[in-house]
Amino acid sequence: PSLVEACELAAEPAVPLALGLLRAEDASLRVAALHVLAALARFAARYEVVPKLRERLSREKDAPARAMLAFAFTHLAPKGDGAVAALFRDERDELPRLLAAMGCARRGEATRAMGAALVAWLGDEDLSERYLALPFGADSLAGDVASLLAEVGPDVLRDARPRLLRELAEADDFGAVGLLQAALAATFGDAKAPEKSADLTTPQRELLVTLANNQAFWSIGNALSVLMERGLPSARESMAAYLGIAVDDDPREAARIGARAYESFGAGRALRAWREMLEQFPDDREALFRAGSLLSEAGDDD
């Protein structure tokens, strides 16, 4: 068997354990159990997982757990099963509705109403915080939603364009990749960019100017490779030259970008990066906030 198959086979004993944890009093255990079950789809029929999920759904009150039920149904329920769509239609809490709409988009079963809801959720900060707390390790709500819009339909993608631009204007993490792919599809279709910027349409130019003006965007390597695939410049200075515009490099923003990058290297390295920034810019609010938060988490009174 492949390495993935070997890992799945070794994990089979986790399936009955996870099914048992669906009855746990602690909602966080139920959430984690649903994540495990969704990941081990090959055993769903053997352990009658989907009927047991339906039974759990009838009693589940916790919103994150109901959201993870939508996630699990997305991966385990057969095509045409109405469970995911019903969660979008019947839920009051937006988190389960979000996961249900995303699930239907992945399954090719999304409606126009689901597409409109996904577009509306693109910039929802409160919902994003709740989404990122779910156990599947997402990087960005906006990026994940944007990457699914093309599955809903071209009209939805076109309608999403203004929101995509607003998100891209401030994008500074890997979620920018999904946003960029959706925005390029909405403005360029399947075509590559023209050699001369004079041949750009107004929406195409607006998108590229938005990118050029976002200094942080140009530190996201995966997003730059998406530009290259479209025949577009992958360096900020080259993009500005292509468009015939001037862009400013703000040293304070450059320092912020560098410090943010160290957030993934652990609290100690991140704290050192923010402290180094404060040596240059002692009044920077983001640096003060992040350094203070990291110190508080570490219990450091220094």
PDB file of C-alpha atoms in Angstrom:
ATOM      1  CA  PRO A   1       0.000   0.000   0.000  1.00  0.00           C
ATOM      2  CA  SER A   2       0.982   3.643  -0.399  1.00  0.00           C
ATOM      3  CA  LEU A   3       2.173   5.630   2.593  1.00  0.00           C
ATOM      4  CA  VAL A   4      -1.243   7.310   2.868  1.00  0.00           C
ATOM      5  CA  GLU A   5      -3.022   3.948   2.746  1.00  0.00           C
ATOM      6  CA  ALA A   6      -0.681   2.528   5.362  1.00  0.00           C
ATOM      7  CA  CYS A   7      -1.388   5.470   7.663  1.00  0.00           C
ATOM      8  CA  GLU A   8      -5.137   5.088   7.172  1.00  0.00           C
ATOM      9  CA  LEU A   9      -5.046   1.360   7.859  1.00  0.00           C
ATOM     10  CA  ALA A  10      -3.021   1.947  11.005  1.00  0.00           C
ATOM     11  CA  ALA A  11      -5.576   4.529  12.124  1.00  0.00           C
ATOM     12  CA  GLU A  12      -8.612   2.223  11.766  1.00  0.00           C
ATOM     13  CA  PRO A  13      -8.876   1.582  15.551  1.00  0.00           C
ATOM     14  CA  ALA A  14      -9.507   5.322  15.950  1.00  0.00           C
ATOM     15  CA  VAL A  15     -12.877   4.992  14.172  1.00  0.00           C
ATOM     16  CA  PRO A  16     -14.814   3.117  16.904  1.00  0.00           C
ATOM     17  CA  LEU A  17     -13.036   5.253  19.501  1.00  0.00           C
ATOM     18  CA  ALA A  18     -14.149   8.453  17.732  1.00  0.00           C
ATOM     19  CA  LEU A  19     -17.702   7.136  17.406  1.00  0.00           C
ATOM     20  CA  GLY A  20     -17.731   6.573  21.139  1.00  0.00           C
ATOM     21  CA  LEU A  21     -16.481  10.107  21.759  1.00  0.00           C
ATOM     22  CA  LEU A  22     -19.518  11.509  19.941  1.00  0.00           C
ATOM     23  CA  ARG A  23     -21.297  10.882  23.247  1.00  0.00           C
ATOM     24  CA  ALA A  24     -18.662  12.745  25.298  1.00  0.00           C
ATOM     25  CA  GLU A  25     -19.926  15.521  27.540  1.00  0.00           C
ATOM     26  CA  ASP A  26     -17.055  17.799  26.479  1.00  0.00           C
ATOM     27  CA  ALA A  27     -18.001  19.413  23.139  1.00  0.00           C
ATOM     28  CA  SER A  28     -14.347  19.835  22.176  1.00  0.00           C
ATOM     29  CA  LEU A  29     -13.946  16.041  22.250  1.00  0.00           C
ATOM     30  CA  ARG A  30     -16.962  15.632  19.972  1.00  0.00           C
ATOM     31  CA  VAL A  31     -15.473  18.220  17.592  1.00  0.00           C
ATOM     32  CA  ALA A  32     -12.134  16.368  17.502  1.00  0.00           C
ATOM     33  CA  ALA A  33     -13.872  13.016  17.007  1.00  0.00           C
ATOM     34  CA  LEU A  34     -15.794  14.339  14.002  1.00  0.00           C
ATOM     35  CA  HIS A  35     -12.542  15.550  12.458  1.00  0.00           C
ATOM     36  CA  VAL A  36     -11.067  12.057  12.786  1.00  0.00           C
ATOM     37  CA  LEU A  37     -14.141  10.405  11.280  1.00  0.00           C
ATOM     38  CA  ALA A  38     -14.155  12.802   8.318  1.00  0.00           C
ATOM     39  CA  ALA A  39     -10.501  11.953   7.627  1.00  0.00           C
ATOM     40  CA  LEU A  40     -11.085   8.171   7.602  1.00  0.00           C
ATOM     41  CA  ALA A  41     -13.733   7.904   4.911  1.00  0.00           C
ATOM     42  CA  ARG A  42     -12.551   4.467   3.763  1.00  0.00           C
ATOM     43  CA  PHE A  43     -14.012   2.917   6.936  1.00  0.00           C
ATOM     44  CA  ALA A  44     -17.334   4.796   6.947  1.00  0.00           C
ATOM     45  CA  ALA A  45     -19.409   1.932   5.534  1.00  0.00           C
ATOM     46  CA  ARG A  46     -17.773  -0.729   7.710  1.00  0.00           C
ATOM     47  CA  TYR A  47     -18.631   1.112  10.912  1.00  0.00           C
ATOM     48  CA  GLU A  48     -21.939   2.621   9.699  1.00  0.00           C
ATOM     49  CA  VAL A  49     -20.567   6.076  10.402  1.00  0.00           C
ATOM     50  CA  VAL A  50     -23.064   8.140   8.396  1.00  0.00           C
ATOM     51  CA  PRO A  51     -26.197   6.762  10.137  1.00  0.00           C
ATOM     52  CA  LYS A  52     -24.498   7.386  13.478  1.00  0.00           C
ATOM     53  CA  LEU A  53     -23.726  10.956  12.443  1.00  0.00           C
ATOM     54  CA  ARG A  54     -27.393  11.483  11.574  1.00  0.00           C
ATOM     55  CA  GLU A  55     -28.353  10.249  15.016  1.00  0.00           C
ATOM     56  CA  ARG A  56     -25.807  12.583  16.635  1.00  0.00           C
ATOM     57  CA  LEU A  57     -27.086  15.513  14.575  1.00  0.00           C
ATOM     58  CA  SER A  58     -30.585  15.047  15.987  1.00  0.00           C
ATOM     59  CA  ARG A  59     -29.227  15.693  19.506  1.00  0.00           C
ATOM     60  CA  GLU A  60     -26.224  17.974  18.988  1.00  0.00           C
ATOM     61  CA  LYS A  61     -26.627  21.516  20.351  1.00  0.00           C
ATOM     62  CA  ASP A  62     -23.050  22.849  20.190  1.00  0.00           C
ATOM     63  CA  ALA A  63     -22.487  25.104  17.139  1.00  0.00           C
ATOM     64  CA  PRO A  64     -18.836  24.104  16.441  1.00  0.00           C
ATOM     65  CA  ALA A  65     -19.826  20.438  16.730  1.00  0.00           C
ATOM     66  CA  ARG A  66     -22.718  20.977  14.316  1.00  0.00           C
ATOM     67  CA  ALA A  67     -20.273  22.716  11.979  1.00  0.00           C
ATOM     68  CA  MET A  68     -17.993  19.670  12.159  1.00  0.00           C
ATOM     69  CA  LEU A  69     -20.984  17.444  11.457  1.00  0.00           C
ATOM     70  CA  ALA A  70     -21.440  19.417   8.236  1.00  0.00           C
ATOM     71  CA  PHE A  71     -17.726  18.898   7.537  1.00  0.00           C
ATOM     72  CA  ALA A  72     -18.006  15.155   8.196  1.00  0.00           C
ATOM     73  CA  PHE A  73     -21.138  14.749   6.067  1.00  0.00           C
ATOM     74  CA  THR A  74     -19.327  16.614   3.267  1.00  0.00           C
ATOM     75  CA  HIS A  75     -16.622  13.937   3.201  1.00  0.00           C
ATOM     76  CA  LEU A  76     -18.671  10.855   4.079  1.00  0.00           C
ATOM     77  CA  ALA A  77     -22.265  11.175   2.833  1.00  0.00           C
ATOM     78  CA  PRO A  78     -23.011   9.827  -0.664  1.00  0.00           C
ATOM     79  CA  LYS A  79     -23.611  12.190  -3.556  1.00  0.00           C
ATOM     80  CA  GLY A  80     -27.149  13.492  -3.591  1.00  0.00           C
ATOM     81  CA  ASP A  81     -27.557  13.035   0.157  1.00  0.00           C
ATOM     82  CA  GLY A  82     -29.411  16.077   1.479  1.00  0.00           C
ATOM     83  CA  ALA A  83     -27.786  16.270   4.911  1.00  0.00           C
ATOM     84  CA  VAL A  84     -25.276  19.011   4.064  1.00  0.00           C
ATOM     85  CA  ALA A  85     -27.780  21.180   2.197  1.00  0.00           C
ATOM     86  CA  ALA A  86     -30.292  20.757   5.035  1.00  0.00           C
ATOM     87  CA  LEU A  87     -27.750  22.120   7.516  1.00  0.00           C
ATOM     88  CA  PHE A  88     -27.333  25.239   5.400  1.00  0.00           C
ATOM     89  CA  ARG A  89     -31.088  25.664   5.069  1.00  0.00           C
ATOM     90  CA  ASP A  90     -32.141  24.940   8.648  1.00  0.00           C
ATOM     91  CA  GLU A  91     -29.329  26.177  10.890  1.00  0.00           C
ATOM     92  CA  ARG A  92     -29.575  29.494  12.708  1.00  0.00           C
ATOM     93  CA  ASP A  93     -25.913  29.744  13.700  1.00  0.00           C
ATOM     94  CA  GLU A  94     -23.680  30.947  10.872  1.00  0.00           C
ATOM     95  CA  LEU A  95     -20.759  28.597  11.594  1.00  0.00           C
ATOM     96  CA  PRO A  96     -22.618  25.370  10.680  1.00  0.00           C
ATOM     97  CA  ARG A  97     -24.222  27.180   7.736  1.00  0.00           C
ATOM     98  CA  LEU A  98     -20.771  28.247   6.522  1.00  0.00           C
ATOM     99  CA  LEU A  99     -19.363  24.709   6.673  1.00  0.00           C
ATOM    100  CA  ALA A 100     -22.492  23.373   4.975  1.00  0.00           C
ATOM    101  CA  ALA A 101     -22.265  25.878   2.114  1.00  0.00           C
ATOM    102  CA  MET A 102     -18.555  25.179   1.670  1.00  0.00           C
ATOM    103  CA  GLY A 103     -19.273  21.457   1.735  1.00  0.00           C
ATOM    104  CA  CYS A 104     -21.952  21.717  -0.934  1.00  0.00           C
ATOM    105  CA  ALA A 105     -19.567  23.742  -3.109  1.00  0.00           C
ATOM    106  CA  ARG A 106     -16.910  21.027  -2.772  1.00  0.00           C
ATOM    107  CA  ARG A 107     -19.486  18.360  -3.672  1.00  0.00           C
ATOM    108  CA  GLY A 108     -20.747  20.298  -6.712  1.00  0.00           C
ATOM    109  CA  GLU A 109     -24.142  20.736  -5.040  1.00  0.00           C
ATOM    110  CA  ALA A 110     -24.117  24.434  -4.141  1.00  0.00           C
ATOM    111  CA  THR A 111     -27.100  26.652  -4.911  1.00  0.00           C
ATOM    112  CA  ARG A 112     -27.077  30.314  -5.869  1.00  0.00           C
ATOM    113  CA  ALA A 113     -28.237  31.135  -2.318  1.00  0.00           C
ATOM    114  CA  MET A 114     -25.207  29.319  -0.925  1.00  0.00           C
ATOM    115  CA  GLY A 115     -22.952  31.233  -3.285  1.00  0.00           C
ATOM    116  CA  ALA A 116     -24.422  34.560  -2.195  1.00  0.00           C
ATOM    117  CA  ALA A 117     -23.922  33.595   1.458  1.00  0.00           C
ATOM    118  CA  LEU A 118     -20.308  32.597   0.833  1.00  0.00           C
ATOM    119  CA  VAL A 119     -19.615  35.945  -0.838  1.00  0.00           C
ATOM    120  CA  ALA A 120     -21.195  37.783   2.101  1.00  0.00           C
ATOM    121  CA  TRP A 121     -19.000  35.832   4.552  1.00  0.00           C
ATOM    122  CA  LEU A 122     -15.735  36.677   2.759  1.00  0.00           C
ATOM    123  CA  GLY A 123     -14.853  39.551   5.082  1.00  0.00           C
ATOM    124  CA  ASP A 124     -16.678  38.479   8.257  1.00  0.00           C
ATOM    125  CA  GLU A 125     -14.024  38.814  10.984  1.00  0.00           C
ATOM    126  CA  ASP A 126     -16.081  37.290  13.808  1.00  0.00           C
ATOM    127  CA  LEU A 127     -17.006  34.262  11.725  1.00  0.00           C
ATOM    128  CA  SER A 128     -13.393  33.962  10.572  1.00  0.00           C
ATOM    129  CA  GLU A 129     -12.188  33.736  14.180  1.00  0.00           C
ATOM    130  CA  ARG A 130     -14.659  30.928  14.893  1.00  0.00           C
ATOM    131  CA  TYR A 131     -13.765  29.134  11.650  1.00  0.00           C
ATOM    132  CA  LEU A 132     -10.038  29.227  12.374  1.00  0.00           C
ATOM    133  CA  ALA A 133     -10.687  27.634  15.790  1.00  0.00           C
ATOM    134  CA  LEU A 134     -11.986  24.444  14.118  1.00  0.00           C
ATOM    135  CA  PRO A 135      -9.492  21.556  14.138  1.00  0.00           C
ATOM    136  CA  PHE A 136      -8.678  21.134  10.450  1.00  0.00           C
ATOM    137  CA  GLY A 137      -5.967  23.821  10.538  1.00  0.00           C
ATOM    138  CA  ALA A 138      -7.278  26.408   8.082  1.00  0.00           C
ATOM    139  CA  ASP A 139      -5.127  29.450   7.280  1.00  0.00           C
ATOM    140  CA  SER A 140      -7.834  31.866   6.215  1.00  0.00           C
ATOM    141  CA  LEU A 141     -11.614  31.915   5.940  1.00  0.00           C
ATOM    142  CA  ALA A 142     -11.531  34.425   3.076  1.00  0.00           C
ATOM    143  CA  GLY A 143      -9.004  32.376   1.114  1.00  0.00           C
ATOM    144  CA  ASP A 144     -10.837  29.084   1.661  1.00  0.00           C
ATOM    145  CA  VAL A 145     -14.195  30.583   0.658  1.00  0.00           C
ATOM    146  CA  ALA A 146     -12.727  32.339  -2.370  1.00  0.00           C
ATOM    147  CA  SER A 147     -11.167  29.118  -3.646  1.00  0.00           C
ATOM    148  CA  LEU A 148     -14.649  27.559  -3.804  1.00  0.00           C
ATOM    149  CA  LEU A 149     -16.555  30.340  -5.560  1.00  0.00           C
ATOM    150  CA  ALA A 150     -15.752  29.096  -9.054  1.00  0.00           C
ATOM    151  CA  GLU A 151     -17.410  25.778  -8.106  1.00  0.00           C
ATOM    152  CA  VAL A 152     -20.686  27.621  -7.483  1.00  0.00           C
ATOM    153  CA  GLY A 153     -20.782  29.371 -10.842  1.00  0.00           C
ATOM    154  CA  PRO A 154     -19.435  32.248 -12.944  1.00  0.00           C
ATOM    155  CA  ASP A 155     -22.195  34.650 -11.864  1.00  0.00           C
ATOM    156  CA  VAL A 156     -21.293  34.206  -8.205  1.00  0.00           C
ATOM    157  CA  LEU A 157     -17.600  34.651  -8.994  1.00  0.00           C
ATOM    158  CA  ARG A 158     -18.324  37.866 -10.880  1.00  0.00           C
ATOM    159  CA  ASP A 159     -20.518  39.197  -8.063  1.00  0.00           C
ATOM    160  CA  ALA A 160     -17.749  38.463  -5.576  1.00  0.00           C
ATOM    161  CA  ARG A 161     -15.177  40.565  -7.383  1.00  0.00           C
ATOM    162  CA  PRO A 162     -15.546  43.800  -5.302  1.00  0.00           C
ATOM    163  CA  ARG A 163     -15.195  41.846  -2.053  1.00  0.00           C
ATOM    164  CA  LEU A 164     -12.242  39.896  -3.403  1.00  0.00           C
ATOM    165  CA  LEU A 165     -10.491  43.171  -4.232  1.00  0.00           C
ATOM    166  CA  ARG A 166     -11.155  44.539  -0.743  1.00  0.00           C
ATOM    167  CA  GLU A 167      -9.674  41.416   0.811  1.00  0.00           C
ATOM    168  CA  LEU A 168      -6.663  41.420  -1.512  1.00  0.00           C
ATOM    169  CA  ALA A 169      -5.933  45.055  -0.667  1.00  0.00           C
ATOM    170  CA  GLU A 170      -4.957  43.922   2.845  1.00  0.00           C
ATOM    171  CA  ALA A 171      -4.036  40.251   2.326  1.00  0.00           C
ATOM    172  CA  ASP A 172      -0.852  39.256   4.138  1.00  0.00           C
ATOM    173  CA  ASP A 173      -1.116  35.484   4.662  1.00  0.00           C
ATOM    174  CA  PHE A 174      -1.519  32.287   2.641  1.00  0.00           C
ATOM    175  CA  GLY A 175      -5.228  32.976   2.290  1.00  0.00           C
ATOM    176  CA  ALA A 176      -4.172  35.417  -0.425  1.00  0.00           C
ATOM    177  CA  VAL A 177      -3.622  32.477  -2.770  1.00  0.00           C
ATOM    178  CA  GLY A 178      -7.304  31.501  -2.853  1.00  0.00           C
ATOM    179  CA  LEU A 179      -8.344  35.153  -3.078  1.00  0.00           C
ATOM    180  CA  LEU A 180      -5.959  35.768  -5.957  1.00  0.00           C
ATOM    181  CA  GLN A 181      -7.010  32.679  -7.915  1.00  0.00           C
ATOM    182  CA  ALA A 182     -10.667  33.668  -7.612  1.00  0.00           C
ATOM    183  CA  ALA A 183     -10.016  37.306  -8.513  1.00  0.00           C
ATOM    184  CA  LEU A 184      -7.938  36.333 -11.552  1.00  0.00           C
ATOM    185  CA  ALA A 185     -10.657  33.920 -12.716  1.00  0.00           C
ATOM    186  CA  ALA A 186     -13.276  36.646 -12.263  1.00  0.00           C
ATOM    187  CA  THR A 187     -11.311  39.219 -14.280  1.00  0.00           C
ATOM    188  CA  PHE A 188      -9.162  37.247 -16.748  1.00  0.00           C
ATOM    189  CA  GLY A 189     -11.200  34.071 -17.183  1.00  0.00           C
ATOM    190  CA  ASP A 190      -8.816  31.373 -18.413  1.00  0.00           C
ATOM    191  CA  ALA A 191      -6.648  33.801 -20.380  1.00  0.00           C
ATOM    192  CA  LYS A 192      -3.125  34.953 -19.617  1.00  0.00           C
ATOM    193  CA  ALA A 193      -2.364  38.630 -19.166  1.00  0.00           C
ATOM    194  CA  PRO A 194      -1.553  40.691 -22.270  1.00  0.00           C
ATOM    195  CA  GLU A 195       2.068  41.645 -22.894  1.00  0.00           C
ATOM    196  CA  LYS A 196       1.223  45.359 -22.760  1.00  0.00           C
ATOM    197  CA  SER A 197      -0.742  46.837 -19.878  1.00  0.00           C
ATOM    198  CA  ALA A 198      -2.508  49.127 -22.355  1.00  0.00           C
ATOM    199  CA  ASP A 199      -4.444  46.035 -23.449  1.00  0.00           C
ATOM    200  CA  LEU A 200      -5.795  45.362 -19.948  1.00  0.00           C
ATOM    201  CA  THR A 201      -9.495  45.850 -19.341  1.00  0.00           C
ATOM    202  CA  THR A 202     -10.514  48.278 -16.594  1.00  0.00           C
ATOM    203  CA  PRO A 203     -11.327  45.467 -14.094  1.00  0.00           C
ATOM    204  CA  GLN A 204      -8.060  43.711 -14.887  1.00  0.00           C
ATOM    205  CA  ARG A 205      -6.049  46.865 -14.308  1.00  0.00           C
ATOM    206  CA  GLU A 206      -7.930  47.588 -11.088  1.00  0.00           C
ATOM    207  CA  LEU A 207      -7.025  44.152  -9.740  1.00  0.00           C
ATOM    208  CA  LEU A 208      -3.333  44.471 -10.588  1.00  0.00           C
ATOM    209  CA  VAL A 209      -3.086  47.998  -9.159  1.00  0.00           C
ATOM    210  CA  THR A 210      -4.674  46.697  -5.947  1.00  0.00           C
ATOM    211  CA  LEU A 211      -1.983  44.020  -5.730  1.00  0.00           C
ATOM    212  CA  ALA A 212       0.832  46.452  -6.495  1.00  0.00           C
ATOM    213  CA  ASN A 213      -0.307  48.784  -3.726  1.00  0.00           C
ATOM    214  CA  ASN A 214      -0.360  46.022  -1.085  1.00  0.00           C
ATOM    215  CA  GLN A 215       3.243  45.781   0.075  1.00  0.00           C
ATOM    216  CA  ALA A 216       2.597  42.733   2.265  1.00  0.00           C
ATOM    217  CA  PHE A 217       1.160  40.697  -0.627  1.00  0.00           C
ATOM    218  CA  TRP A 218       4.571  40.423  -2.278  1.00  0.00           C
ATOM    219  CA  SER A 219       6.011  38.360   0.559  1.00  0.00           C
ATOM    220  CA  ILE A 220       3.642  35.421  -0.137  1.00  0.00           C
ATOM    221  CA  GLY A 221       5.588  33.088  -2.395  1.00  0.00           C
ATOM    222  CA  ASN A 222       2.688  30.799  -3.365  1.00  0.00           C
ATOM    223  CA  ALA A 223       0.663  33.791  -4.542  1.00  0.00           C
ATOM    224  CA  LEU A 224       3.576  34.964  -6.689  1.00  0.00           C
ATOM    225  CA  SER A 225       3.686  31.616  -8.476  1.00  0.00           C
ATOM    226  CA  VAL A 226      -0.008  32.076  -9.355  1.00  0.00           C
ATOM    227  CA  LEU A 227       0.874  35.398 -11.002  1.00  0.00           C
ATOM    228  CA  MET A 228       3.681  33.765 -12.967  1.00  0.00           C
ATOM    229  CA  GLU A 229       1.277  31.126 -14.317  1.00  0.00           C
ATOM    230  CA  ARG A 230      -0.780  33.991 -15.757  1.00  0.00           C
ATOM    231  CA  GLY A 231       2.254  35.593 -17.394  1.00  0.00           C
ATOM    232  CA  LEU A 232       2.233  38.417 -14.851  1.00  0.00           C
ATOM    233  CA  PRO A 233       5.208  39.935 -13.007  1.00  0.00           C
ATOM    234  CA  SER A 234       6.061  38.229  -9.720  1.00  0.00           C
ATOM    235  CA  ALA A 235       7.998  41.141  -8.206  1.00  0.00           C
ATOM    236  CA  ARG A 236       6.353  44.321  -6.952  1.00  0.00           C
ATOM    237  CA  GLU A 237       8.719  46.642  -8.813  1.00  0.00           C
ATOM    238  CA  SER A 238       8.148  44.728 -12.048  1.00  0.00           C
ATOM    239  CA  MET A 239       4.382  44.896 -11.603  1.00  0.00           C
ATOM    240  CA  ALA A 240       4.563  48.645 -11.002  1.00  0.00           C
ATOM    241  CA  ALA A 241       6.680  49.053 -14.131  1.00  0.00           C
ATOM    242  CA  TYR A 242       4.245  46.911 -16.145  1.00  0.00           C
ATOM    243  CA  LEU A 243       1.350  49.108 -14.998  1.00  0.00           C
ATOM    244  CA  GLY A 244       3.300  52.369 -15.329  1.00  0.00           C
ATOM    245  CA  ILE A 245       2.636  53.401 -11.722  1.00  0.00           C
ATOM    246  CA  ALA A 246       4.776  54.320  -8.729  1.00  0.00           C
ATOM    247  CA  VAL A 247       4.590  52.380  -5.449  1.00  0.00           C
ATOM    248  CA  ASP A 248       6.100  53.287  -2.103  1.00  0.00           C
ATOM    249  CA  ASP A 249       8.089  50.896   0.064  1.00  0.00           C
ATOM    250  CA  ASP A 250       7.271  51.716   3.680  1.00  0.00           C
ATOM    251  CA  PRO A 251      10.138  50.581   5.954  1.00  0.00           C
ATOM    252  CA  ARG A 252       7.760  50.263   8.905  1.00  0.00           C
ATOM    253  CA  GLU A 253       5.442  47.973   6.925  1.00  0.00           C
ATOM    254  CA  ALA A 254       8.466  45.980   5.699  1.00  0.00           C
ATOM    255  CA  ALA A 255       9.507  45.449   9.325  1.00  0.00           C
ATOM    256  CA  ARG A 256       5.971  44.337  10.217  1.00  0.00           C
ATOM    257  CA  ILE A 257       5.931  41.874   7.319  1.00  0.00           C
ATOM    258  CA  GLY A 258       9.204  40.375   8.503  1.00  0.00           C
ATOM    259  CA  ALA A 259       8.027  40.086  12.110  1.00  0.00           C
ATOM    260  CA  ARG A 260       4.718  38.480  11.080  1.00  0.00           C
ATOM    261  CA  ALA A 261       6.640  35.882   9.092  1.00  0.00           C
ATOM    262  CA  TYR A 262       8.335  34.697  12.284  1.00  0.00           C
ATOM    263  CA  GLU A 263       4.970  33.978  13.952  1.00  0.00           C
ATOM    264  CA  SER A 264       5.127  30.468  12.472  1.00  0.00           C
ATOM    265  CA  PHE A 265       8.565  29.805  14.014  1.00  0.00           C
ATOM    266  CA  GLY A 266       7.311  29.686  17.593  1.00  0.00           C
ATOM    267  CA  ALA A 267       6.564  32.224  20.304  1.00  0.00           C
ATOM    268  CA  GLY A 268      10.189  32.797  21.280  1.00  0.00           C
ATOM    269  CA  ARG A 269      11.378  33.660  17.781  1.00  0.00           C
ATOM    270  CA  ALA A 270       8.262  35.736  17.101  1.00  0.00           C
ATOM    271  CA  LEU A 271       8.778  37.737  20.303  1.00  0.00           C
ATOM    272  CA  ARG A 272      12.379  38.424  19.352  1.00  0.00           C
ATOM    273  CA  ALA A 273      11.253  39.650  15.919  1.00  0.00           C
ATOM    274  CA  TRP A 274       8.652  42.036  17.375  1.00  0.00           C
ATOM    275  CA  ARG A 275      11.175  43.325  19.918  1.00  0.00           C
ATOM    276  CA  GLU A 276      13.657  43.972  17.125  1.00  0.00           C
ATOM    277  CA  MET A 277      10.965  45.931  15.299  1.00  0.00           C
ATOM    278  CA  LEU A 278      10.242  47.981  18.415  1.00  0.00           C
ATOM    279  CA  GLU A 279      13.886  49.000  18.516  1.00  0.00           C
ATOM    280  CA  GLN A 280      13.306  50.683  15.154  1.00  0.00           C
ATOM    281  CA  PHE A 281       9.717  51.814  15.685  1.00  0.00           C
ATOM    282  CA  PRO A 282       9.003  52.015  19.439  1.00  0.00           C
ATOM    283  CA  ASP A 283       5.526  53.511  18.888  1.00  0.00           C
ATOM    284  CA  ASP A 284       4.220  50.859  16.465  1.00  0.00           C
ATOM    285  CA  ARG A 285       0.853  49.654  17.765  1.00  0.00           C
ATOM    286  CA  GLU A 286       0.904  46.242  16.132  1.00  0.00           C
ATOM    287  CA  ALA A 287       4.398  45.508  17.422  1.00  0.00           C
ATOM    288  CA  LEU A 288       3.477  46.670  20.931  1.00  0.00           C
ATOM    289  CA  PHE A 289       0.318  44.560  20.914  1.00  0.00           C
ATOM    290  CA  ARG A 290       1.975  41.396  19.560  1.00  0.00           C
ATOM    291  CA  ALA A 291       5.014  41.670  21.842  1.00  0.00           C
ATOM    292  CA  GLY A 292       2.752  42.286  24.825  1.00  0.00           C
ATOM    293  CA  SER A 293       0.528  39.335  23.937  1.00  0.00           C
ATOM    294  CA  LEU A 294       3.493  37.003  23.525  1.00  0.00           C
ATOM    295  CA  LEU A 295       5.005  38.157  26.802  1.00  0.00           C
ATOM    296  CA  SER A 296       1.684  37.617  28.543  1.00  0.00           C
ATOM    297  CA  GLU A 297       1.346  34.110  27.103  1.00  0.00           C
ATOM    298  CA  ALA A 298       4.869  33.295  28.245  1.00  0.00           C
ATOM    299  CA  GLY A 299       4.258  34.731  31.725  1.00  0.00           C
ATOM    300  CA  ASP A 300       7.215  37.091  31.253  1.00  0.00           C
ATOM    301  CA  ASP A 301       7.059  40.327  33.254  1.00  0.00           C
ATOM    302  CA  ASP A 302      10.150  41.786  31.576  1.00  0.00           C
TER     303      ASP A 302
END
